Short mmCIF file of N, CA and C in Angstrom, two decimals:
data_model
loop_
_atom_site.label_atom_id
_atom_site.label_comp_id
_atom_site.label_asym_id
_atom_site.label_seq_id
_atom_site.Cartn_x
_atom_site.Cartn_y
_atom_site.Cartn_z
N MET A 26 -77.67 -42.12 81.62
CA MET A 26 -78.53 -41.06 81.11
C MET A 26 -77.77 -39.76 81.18
N SER A 27 -77.61 -39.12 80.08
CA SER A 27 -76.87 -37.87 80.03
C SER A 27 -77.84 -36.72 79.90
N THR A 28 -77.99 -35.97 80.96
CA THR A 28 -78.88 -34.82 80.96
C THR A 28 -78.14 -33.66 81.59
N SER A 29 -78.18 -32.52 80.91
CA SER A 29 -77.51 -31.34 81.43
C SER A 29 -78.55 -30.25 81.64
N ILE A 30 -78.89 -30.02 82.89
CA ILE A 30 -79.84 -28.98 83.23
C ILE A 30 -79.11 -27.97 84.10
N ALA A 31 -79.09 -26.74 83.63
CA ALA A 31 -78.41 -25.68 84.38
C ALA A 31 -79.17 -25.40 85.67
N ARG A 32 -78.44 -25.06 86.70
CA ARG A 32 -79.03 -24.70 87.99
C ARG A 32 -79.82 -23.42 87.84
N ASP A 33 -81.08 -23.42 88.23
CA ASP A 33 -81.97 -22.27 88.12
C ASP A 33 -81.89 -21.46 89.41
N PRO A 34 -81.38 -20.22 89.36
CA PRO A 34 -81.26 -19.43 90.59
C PRO A 34 -82.60 -19.00 91.18
N SER A 35 -83.69 -19.16 90.43
CA SER A 35 -85.01 -18.80 90.95
C SER A 35 -85.76 -20.01 91.48
N SER A 36 -85.03 -21.09 91.76
CA SER A 36 -85.67 -22.32 92.24
C SER A 36 -84.81 -22.98 93.31
N LEU A 37 -85.48 -23.69 94.20
CA LEU A 37 -84.79 -24.46 95.23
C LEU A 37 -84.72 -25.94 94.84
N SER A 38 -85.28 -26.29 93.69
CA SER A 38 -85.37 -27.69 93.26
C SER A 38 -84.02 -28.21 92.73
N ASN A 39 -83.97 -29.51 92.45
CA ASN A 39 -82.73 -30.14 91.99
C ASN A 39 -82.94 -31.00 90.74
N PRO A 40 -83.40 -30.40 89.62
CA PRO A 40 -83.64 -31.19 88.41
C PRO A 40 -82.37 -31.75 87.79
N HIS A 41 -81.20 -31.30 88.22
CA HIS A 41 -79.94 -31.86 87.73
C HIS A 41 -79.68 -33.24 88.37
N GLU A 42 -80.47 -33.60 89.39
CA GLU A 42 -80.32 -34.90 90.05
C GLU A 42 -81.55 -35.80 89.87
N ALA A 43 -82.73 -35.19 89.73
CA ALA A 43 -83.98 -35.93 89.58
C ALA A 43 -84.96 -35.05 88.81
N ILE A 44 -85.54 -35.60 87.73
CA ILE A 44 -86.41 -34.82 86.86
C ILE A 44 -87.84 -35.33 86.95
N CYS A 45 -88.77 -34.42 87.23
CA CYS A 45 -90.19 -34.75 87.22
C CYS A 45 -90.65 -34.77 85.76
N THR A 46 -91.21 -35.90 85.32
CA THR A 46 -91.60 -36.03 83.92
C THR A 46 -93.11 -36.07 83.71
N HIS A 47 -93.87 -36.36 84.76
CA HIS A 47 -95.33 -36.37 84.65
C HIS A 47 -95.92 -36.04 86.01
N LEU A 48 -97.01 -35.32 85.99
CA LEU A 48 -97.71 -34.97 87.22
C LEU A 48 -99.17 -35.34 87.06
N SER A 49 -99.68 -36.12 88.00
CA SER A 49 -101.11 -36.41 88.09
C SER A 49 -101.60 -35.70 89.34
N TRP A 50 -102.61 -34.87 89.20
CA TRP A 50 -103.03 -34.02 90.31
C TRP A 50 -104.52 -34.15 90.54
N GLU A 51 -104.90 -34.42 91.78
CA GLU A 51 -106.31 -34.48 92.17
C GLU A 51 -106.51 -33.49 93.30
N ALA A 52 -107.63 -32.77 93.24
CA ALA A 52 -107.86 -31.77 94.28
C ALA A 52 -109.34 -31.65 94.61
N VAL A 53 -109.60 -31.38 95.86
CA VAL A 53 -110.93 -31.00 96.31
C VAL A 53 -110.84 -29.51 96.60
N VAL A 54 -111.79 -28.76 96.07
CA VAL A 54 -111.79 -27.31 96.24
C VAL A 54 -112.77 -26.95 97.35
N ASP A 55 -112.28 -26.27 98.37
CA ASP A 55 -113.10 -25.83 99.49
C ASP A 55 -113.26 -24.31 99.38
N PHE A 56 -114.36 -23.88 98.78
CA PHE A 56 -114.57 -22.44 98.58
C PHE A 56 -114.79 -21.71 99.90
N ASN A 57 -115.43 -22.36 100.87
CA ASN A 57 -115.69 -21.70 102.15
C ASN A 57 -114.40 -21.32 102.87
N ASN A 58 -113.41 -22.22 102.84
CA ASN A 58 -112.14 -21.97 103.52
C ASN A 58 -111.03 -21.53 102.58
N GLN A 59 -111.34 -21.38 101.30
CA GLN A 59 -110.39 -20.95 100.27
C GLN A 59 -109.13 -21.80 100.29
N GLN A 60 -109.36 -23.13 100.13
CA GLN A 60 -108.25 -24.07 100.15
C GLN A 60 -108.44 -25.17 99.10
N PHE A 61 -107.31 -25.71 98.66
CA PHE A 61 -107.30 -26.95 97.90
C PHE A 61 -106.79 -28.03 98.84
N PHE A 62 -107.42 -29.19 98.80
CA PHE A 62 -106.90 -30.38 99.47
C PHE A 62 -106.52 -31.31 98.33
N ALA A 63 -105.23 -31.59 98.20
CA ALA A 63 -104.77 -32.20 96.96
C ALA A 63 -103.79 -33.34 97.16
N LYS A 64 -103.67 -34.11 96.08
CA LYS A 64 -102.67 -35.17 95.99
C LYS A 64 -101.97 -34.99 94.66
N ALA A 65 -100.67 -34.82 94.71
CA ALA A 65 -99.85 -34.70 93.51
C ALA A 65 -99.00 -35.95 93.42
N ILE A 66 -99.06 -36.63 92.27
CA ILE A 66 -98.24 -37.82 92.06
C ILE A 66 -97.31 -37.53 90.89
N TYR A 67 -96.02 -37.52 91.18
CA TYR A 67 -95.00 -37.25 90.17
C TYR A 67 -94.34 -38.54 89.71
N ASP A 68 -94.12 -38.65 88.41
CA ASP A 68 -93.20 -39.64 87.87
C ASP A 68 -91.86 -38.93 87.82
N VAL A 69 -90.86 -39.51 88.45
CA VAL A 69 -89.55 -38.87 88.55
C VAL A 69 -88.49 -39.79 87.96
N THR A 70 -87.65 -39.23 87.10
CA THR A 70 -86.52 -39.97 86.55
C THR A 70 -85.27 -39.56 87.31
N ILE A 71 -84.57 -40.54 87.82
CA ILE A 71 -83.33 -40.29 88.56
C ILE A 71 -82.22 -39.98 87.56
N VAL A 72 -81.55 -38.86 87.73
CA VAL A 72 -80.44 -38.47 86.85
C VAL A 72 -79.13 -38.95 87.45
N SER A 73 -79.00 -38.76 88.76
CA SER A 73 -77.78 -39.16 89.46
C SER A 73 -78.12 -40.18 90.54
N SER A 74 -77.46 -41.34 90.48
CA SER A 74 -77.73 -42.38 91.48
C SER A 74 -77.31 -41.93 92.89
N GLU A 75 -76.56 -40.86 92.97
CA GLU A 75 -76.09 -40.32 94.27
C GLU A 75 -77.09 -39.34 94.88
N VAL A 76 -78.22 -39.11 94.23
CA VAL A 76 -79.18 -38.11 94.71
C VAL A 76 -79.72 -38.53 96.09
N PRO A 77 -79.51 -37.69 97.11
CA PRO A 77 -79.99 -38.03 98.45
C PRO A 77 -81.47 -37.68 98.66
N SER A 78 -81.96 -36.70 97.88
CA SER A 78 -83.33 -36.24 98.08
C SER A 78 -83.87 -35.59 96.81
N LEU A 79 -85.18 -35.52 96.76
CA LEU A 79 -85.86 -34.76 95.72
C LEU A 79 -86.27 -33.46 96.37
N ARG A 80 -85.92 -32.34 95.75
CA ARG A 80 -86.26 -31.03 96.29
C ARG A 80 -87.24 -30.34 95.35
N LEU A 81 -88.34 -29.85 95.93
CA LEU A 81 -89.39 -29.17 95.16
C LEU A 81 -89.70 -27.82 95.78
N ASP A 82 -90.06 -26.86 94.95
CA ASP A 82 -90.45 -25.54 95.41
C ASP A 82 -91.90 -25.58 95.89
N THR A 83 -92.16 -24.94 97.01
CA THR A 83 -93.52 -24.84 97.53
C THR A 83 -93.75 -23.44 98.09
N SER A 84 -95.01 -23.14 98.34
CA SER A 84 -95.36 -21.88 98.97
C SER A 84 -96.69 -22.05 99.70
N ASP A 85 -96.68 -21.79 100.98
CA ASP A 85 -97.90 -21.82 101.80
C ASP A 85 -98.64 -23.15 101.73
N LEU A 86 -97.90 -24.26 101.87
CA LEU A 86 -98.51 -25.59 101.85
C LEU A 86 -98.38 -26.27 103.19
N ASP A 87 -99.37 -27.07 103.52
CA ASP A 87 -99.34 -27.96 104.68
C ASP A 87 -99.16 -29.37 104.11
N ILE A 88 -97.92 -29.87 104.15
CA ILE A 88 -97.63 -31.19 103.61
C ILE A 88 -98.01 -32.22 104.68
N GLN A 89 -98.92 -33.12 104.33
CA GLN A 89 -99.41 -34.08 105.30
C GLN A 89 -98.73 -35.44 105.20
N ARG A 90 -98.32 -35.82 103.98
CA ARG A 90 -97.71 -37.14 103.80
C ARG A 90 -96.98 -37.17 102.46
N VAL A 91 -95.88 -37.92 102.43
CA VAL A 91 -95.15 -38.15 101.18
C VAL A 91 -94.83 -39.64 101.09
N ASP A 92 -95.13 -40.23 99.93
CA ASP A 92 -94.80 -41.63 99.65
C ASP A 92 -93.91 -41.69 98.42
N VAL A 93 -92.93 -42.58 98.45
CA VAL A 93 -92.11 -42.87 97.28
C VAL A 93 -92.32 -44.34 96.97
N ASN A 94 -92.73 -44.62 95.74
CA ASN A 94 -93.06 -45.98 95.33
C ASN A 94 -94.03 -46.65 96.31
N GLU A 95 -95.03 -45.86 96.72
CA GLU A 95 -96.11 -46.30 97.61
C GLU A 95 -95.67 -46.64 99.04
N GLN A 96 -94.49 -46.16 99.43
CA GLN A 96 -94.00 -46.35 100.79
C GLN A 96 -93.78 -44.98 101.43
N PRO A 97 -94.24 -44.79 102.68
CA PRO A 97 -94.04 -43.49 103.34
C PRO A 97 -92.55 -43.20 103.52
N VAL A 98 -92.18 -41.94 103.31
CA VAL A 98 -90.80 -41.51 103.50
C VAL A 98 -90.79 -40.25 104.36
N THR A 99 -89.62 -39.92 104.87
CA THR A 99 -89.48 -38.69 105.64
C THR A 99 -89.29 -37.52 104.69
N PHE A 100 -89.69 -36.36 105.15
CA PHE A 100 -89.56 -35.14 104.36
C PHE A 100 -89.42 -33.96 105.31
N SER A 101 -88.93 -32.86 104.79
CA SER A 101 -88.85 -31.63 105.57
C SER A 101 -89.27 -30.46 104.69
N LEU A 102 -89.73 -29.43 105.32
CA LEU A 102 -90.15 -28.22 104.63
C LEU A 102 -89.37 -27.06 105.24
N SER A 103 -88.56 -26.40 104.43
CA SER A 103 -87.71 -25.33 104.96
C SER A 103 -88.53 -24.08 105.27
N VAL A 104 -87.99 -23.26 106.13
CA VAL A 104 -88.55 -21.95 106.42
C VAL A 104 -88.02 -21.02 105.33
N PRO A 105 -88.89 -20.20 104.73
CA PRO A 105 -88.40 -19.31 103.67
C PRO A 105 -87.27 -18.40 104.16
N ASP A 106 -86.26 -18.24 103.33
CA ASP A 106 -85.14 -17.34 103.61
C ASP A 106 -85.65 -15.90 103.49
N GLU A 107 -85.49 -15.11 104.53
CA GLU A 107 -85.99 -13.73 104.52
C GLU A 107 -85.43 -12.92 103.37
N GLU A 108 -84.19 -13.18 102.98
CA GLU A 108 -83.56 -12.44 101.89
C GLU A 108 -84.03 -12.91 100.52
N LYS A 109 -84.63 -14.09 100.46
CA LYS A 109 -85.13 -14.64 99.20
C LYS A 109 -86.53 -15.22 99.41
N ALA A 110 -87.39 -14.45 100.05
CA ALA A 110 -88.73 -14.92 100.39
C ALA A 110 -89.54 -15.31 99.16
N HIS A 111 -89.23 -14.72 98.01
CA HIS A 111 -89.96 -15.02 96.77
C HIS A 111 -89.76 -16.47 96.32
N LEU A 112 -88.73 -17.14 96.83
CA LEU A 112 -88.48 -18.54 96.48
C LEU A 112 -89.38 -19.50 97.26
N GLY A 113 -90.02 -19.02 98.30
CA GLY A 113 -90.90 -19.89 99.09
C GLY A 113 -90.10 -20.87 99.94
N SER A 114 -90.66 -22.06 100.10
CA SER A 114 -90.05 -23.11 100.93
C SER A 114 -89.62 -24.27 100.05
N CYS A 115 -88.60 -24.97 100.51
CA CYS A 115 -88.13 -26.16 99.81
C CYS A 115 -88.70 -27.40 100.50
N LEU A 116 -89.43 -28.21 99.73
CA LEU A 116 -89.88 -29.51 100.23
C LEU A 116 -88.78 -30.50 99.86
N GLU A 117 -88.13 -31.06 100.87
CA GLU A 117 -87.05 -32.01 100.64
C GLU A 117 -87.52 -33.41 101.03
N ILE A 118 -87.55 -34.30 100.04
CA ILE A 118 -88.05 -35.66 100.21
C ILE A 118 -86.88 -36.63 100.22
N ASP A 119 -86.75 -37.37 101.31
CA ASP A 119 -85.63 -38.29 101.49
C ASP A 119 -85.72 -39.46 100.52
N LEU A 120 -84.67 -39.65 99.71
CA LEU A 120 -84.61 -40.77 98.77
C LEU A 120 -83.54 -41.79 99.15
N MET A 121 -82.90 -41.62 100.29
CA MET A 121 -81.79 -42.50 100.68
C MET A 121 -82.23 -43.96 100.80
N GLY A 122 -83.44 -44.21 101.25
CA GLY A 122 -83.90 -45.58 101.44
C GLY A 122 -84.54 -46.21 100.20
N VAL A 123 -84.57 -45.47 99.10
CA VAL A 123 -85.20 -45.98 97.88
C VAL A 123 -84.26 -46.97 97.21
N SER A 124 -84.76 -48.18 96.97
CA SER A 124 -83.93 -49.20 96.32
C SER A 124 -83.94 -49.01 94.81
N ASN A 125 -82.96 -49.59 94.13
CA ASN A 125 -82.85 -49.52 92.67
C ASN A 125 -82.88 -48.08 92.16
N LYS A 126 -82.15 -47.21 92.82
CA LYS A 126 -82.12 -45.78 92.47
C LYS A 126 -80.91 -45.51 91.58
N SER A 127 -80.87 -46.14 90.42
CA SER A 127 -79.75 -45.93 89.51
C SER A 127 -80.11 -44.86 88.49
N ALA A 128 -79.10 -44.27 87.86
CA ALA A 128 -79.34 -43.24 86.85
C ALA A 128 -80.22 -43.82 85.76
N GLY A 129 -81.29 -43.09 85.44
CA GLY A 129 -82.23 -43.52 84.42
C GLY A 129 -83.44 -44.25 84.97
N SER A 130 -83.39 -44.67 86.24
CA SER A 130 -84.53 -45.37 86.82
C SER A 130 -85.65 -44.38 87.13
N LYS A 131 -86.85 -44.92 87.30
CA LYS A 131 -88.02 -44.09 87.56
C LYS A 131 -88.62 -44.43 88.92
N ILE A 132 -89.09 -43.40 89.61
CA ILE A 132 -89.77 -43.58 90.88
C ILE A 132 -91.09 -42.80 90.83
N SER A 133 -92.00 -43.15 91.73
CA SER A 133 -93.27 -42.44 91.86
C SER A 133 -93.26 -41.73 93.21
N VAL A 134 -93.58 -40.44 93.20
CA VAL A 134 -93.60 -39.64 94.42
C VAL A 134 -95.00 -39.05 94.59
N ALA A 135 -95.69 -39.44 95.66
CA ALA A 135 -97.04 -38.95 95.95
C ALA A 135 -96.99 -38.01 97.14
N ILE A 136 -97.59 -36.84 96.99
CA ILE A 136 -97.58 -35.82 98.03
C ILE A 136 -99.02 -35.42 98.34
N LEU A 137 -99.40 -35.58 99.59
CA LEU A 137 -100.73 -35.21 100.06
C LEU A 137 -100.58 -33.89 100.81
N TYR A 138 -101.36 -32.87 100.42
CA TYR A 138 -101.18 -31.56 101.03
C TYR A 138 -102.45 -30.73 100.97
N ALA A 139 -102.42 -29.62 101.72
CA ALA A 139 -103.48 -28.62 101.68
C ALA A 139 -102.83 -27.27 101.46
N THR A 140 -103.52 -26.41 100.72
CA THR A 140 -102.99 -25.06 100.53
C THR A 140 -103.47 -24.16 101.66
N SER A 141 -102.79 -23.07 101.82
CA SER A 141 -103.19 -22.05 102.78
C SER A 141 -104.12 -21.07 102.08
N PRO A 142 -105.09 -20.51 102.78
CA PRO A 142 -105.95 -19.49 102.16
C PRO A 142 -105.14 -18.28 101.66
N THR A 143 -103.94 -18.09 102.17
CA THR A 143 -103.12 -16.95 101.75
C THR A 143 -102.14 -17.32 100.63
N ALA A 144 -102.20 -18.55 100.12
CA ALA A 144 -101.30 -18.97 99.05
C ALA A 144 -101.48 -18.07 97.83
N SER A 145 -100.38 -17.63 97.27
CA SER A 145 -100.43 -16.70 96.14
C SER A 145 -100.81 -17.37 94.82
N ALA A 146 -100.86 -18.69 94.78
CA ALA A 146 -101.16 -19.40 93.53
C ALA A 146 -102.62 -19.34 93.14
N ALA A 147 -103.49 -18.95 94.05
CA ALA A 147 -104.92 -18.94 93.75
C ALA A 147 -105.54 -17.60 94.12
N GLN A 148 -106.46 -17.16 93.28
CA GLN A 148 -107.23 -15.95 93.57
C GLN A 148 -108.68 -16.37 93.75
N TRP A 149 -109.21 -16.13 94.92
CA TRP A 149 -110.56 -16.55 95.27
C TRP A 149 -111.51 -15.37 95.16
N LEU A 150 -112.61 -15.56 94.42
CA LEU A 150 -113.60 -14.50 94.26
C LEU A 150 -114.93 -14.92 94.88
N PRO A 151 -115.53 -14.04 95.68
CA PRO A 151 -116.87 -14.33 96.23
C PRO A 151 -117.91 -14.17 95.12
N PRO A 152 -119.10 -14.71 95.30
CA PRO A 152 -120.14 -14.60 94.27
C PRO A 152 -120.36 -13.17 93.77
N ALA A 153 -120.29 -12.19 94.65
CA ALA A 153 -120.54 -10.80 94.26
C ALA A 153 -119.56 -10.31 93.19
N GLN A 154 -118.39 -10.94 93.08
CA GLN A 154 -117.39 -10.51 92.10
C GLN A 154 -117.42 -11.34 90.82
N THR A 155 -118.40 -12.22 90.67
CA THR A 155 -118.48 -13.05 89.47
C THR A 155 -119.60 -12.54 88.55
N ALA A 156 -119.59 -12.99 87.31
CA ALA A 156 -120.55 -12.51 86.31
C ALA A 156 -122.00 -12.75 86.73
N GLY A 157 -122.34 -13.96 87.18
CA GLY A 157 -123.71 -14.27 87.58
C GLY A 157 -124.04 -13.88 89.00
N LYS A 158 -123.04 -13.54 89.75
CA LYS A 158 -123.16 -13.14 91.15
C LYS A 158 -123.83 -14.20 92.03
N GLU A 159 -123.77 -15.50 91.59
CA GLU A 159 -124.38 -16.58 92.36
C GLU A 159 -123.36 -17.55 92.95
N HIS A 160 -122.26 -17.77 92.25
CA HIS A 160 -121.30 -18.79 92.66
C HIS A 160 -119.91 -18.19 92.86
N PRO A 161 -119.17 -18.72 93.82
CA PRO A 161 -117.78 -18.26 93.98
C PRO A 161 -116.93 -18.79 92.82
N TYR A 162 -115.71 -18.28 92.72
CA TYR A 162 -114.83 -18.65 91.62
C TYR A 162 -113.39 -18.66 92.14
N VAL A 163 -112.60 -19.58 91.63
CA VAL A 163 -111.18 -19.58 91.95
C VAL A 163 -110.42 -19.55 90.63
N PHE A 164 -109.40 -18.72 90.58
CA PHE A 164 -108.59 -18.57 89.38
C PHE A 164 -107.12 -18.79 89.73
N SER A 165 -106.45 -19.50 88.87
CA SER A 165 -105.01 -19.66 89.02
C SER A 165 -104.38 -19.81 87.65
N ALA A 166 -103.64 -18.81 87.23
CA ALA A 166 -102.95 -18.88 85.95
C ALA A 166 -101.88 -19.96 85.98
N CYS A 167 -101.37 -20.20 87.16
CA CYS A 167 -100.29 -21.18 87.30
C CYS A 167 -100.81 -22.52 87.78
N PHE A 168 -102.06 -22.60 88.14
CA PHE A 168 -102.75 -23.82 88.55
C PHE A 168 -101.91 -24.67 89.48
N VAL A 169 -101.07 -25.54 88.97
CA VAL A 169 -100.25 -26.41 89.81
C VAL A 169 -98.81 -25.93 89.85
N SER A 170 -98.37 -25.23 88.82
CA SER A 170 -96.94 -24.97 88.69
C SER A 170 -96.36 -24.14 89.83
N VAL A 171 -97.13 -23.22 90.42
CA VAL A 171 -96.58 -22.48 91.55
C VAL A 171 -96.65 -23.33 92.81
N LEU A 172 -97.64 -24.22 92.88
CA LEU A 172 -97.72 -25.08 94.06
C LEU A 172 -96.48 -25.97 94.14
N PHE A 173 -96.04 -26.47 93.02
CA PHE A 173 -94.80 -27.25 92.95
C PHE A 173 -94.08 -26.84 91.68
N ASN A 174 -93.12 -25.96 91.82
CA ASN A 174 -92.47 -25.33 90.69
C ASN A 174 -91.64 -26.29 89.86
N CYS A 175 -91.52 -27.55 90.27
CA CYS A 175 -90.80 -28.55 89.49
C CYS A 175 -91.50 -28.79 88.16
N VAL A 176 -92.71 -28.30 88.03
CA VAL A 176 -93.50 -28.58 86.83
C VAL A 176 -92.87 -28.01 85.55
N TYR A 177 -91.91 -27.10 85.66
CA TYR A 177 -91.32 -26.54 84.44
C TYR A 177 -90.56 -27.58 83.65
N VAL A 178 -90.24 -28.71 84.22
CA VAL A 178 -89.63 -29.80 83.45
C VAL A 178 -90.60 -30.96 83.25
N VAL A 179 -91.82 -30.84 83.75
CA VAL A 179 -92.81 -31.89 83.56
C VAL A 179 -93.24 -31.91 82.10
N LYS A 180 -93.25 -33.09 81.50
CA LYS A 180 -93.61 -33.22 80.09
C LYS A 180 -95.09 -33.48 79.89
N SER A 181 -95.79 -33.94 80.92
CA SER A 181 -97.22 -34.18 80.78
C SER A 181 -97.91 -33.99 82.12
N LEU A 182 -99.21 -33.74 82.07
CA LEU A 182 -99.97 -33.44 83.27
C LEU A 182 -101.36 -34.04 83.13
N THR A 183 -101.82 -34.67 84.20
CA THR A 183 -103.19 -35.17 84.29
C THR A 183 -103.78 -34.55 85.54
N TYR A 184 -105.01 -34.08 85.48
CA TYR A 184 -105.60 -33.55 86.71
C TYR A 184 -107.09 -33.85 86.78
N HIS A 185 -107.56 -33.93 88.00
CA HIS A 185 -108.96 -34.15 88.31
C HIS A 185 -109.31 -33.18 89.43
N MET A 186 -110.42 -32.50 89.32
CA MET A 186 -110.80 -31.57 90.37
C MET A 186 -112.20 -31.91 90.86
N HIS A 187 -112.38 -31.89 92.16
CA HIS A 187 -113.68 -32.15 92.79
C HIS A 187 -114.10 -30.90 93.53
N ILE A 188 -115.31 -30.48 93.29
CA ILE A 188 -115.80 -29.25 93.94
C ILE A 188 -116.90 -29.62 94.92
#
């Protein structure tokens, strides 16, 4: 598979080694605590069989579990670099134990997480700030893309939201 993706200086991800091609996203919205409790499932195409990990951009997330091909894997979440705090944290998912990881092969990566009430990807409005003044509202222009910035190479997206 011949894919040439330039390194993006505004990202910690590694699409030159592994490309996210589809995202299925399910979330429960907790208006009281201003949080999403979500599961993101990525279809990932391996570009380089030497790829040791999948790296994704995150911000203010509590990663609870990561599975690759329905098997739990180890992962780490970096501390934001003070000089580049706008980049957030890098979620690094270990792919070393994944079998049949040849160039062009596909894997499934499932990430279970919760957002922080201070996450910049969502704007939470109390009922008093909404048109009917009865129900709270959450707005996100970036919806999932800021939660996992790998979405800029995602070709399709499926989502389900539970309130």
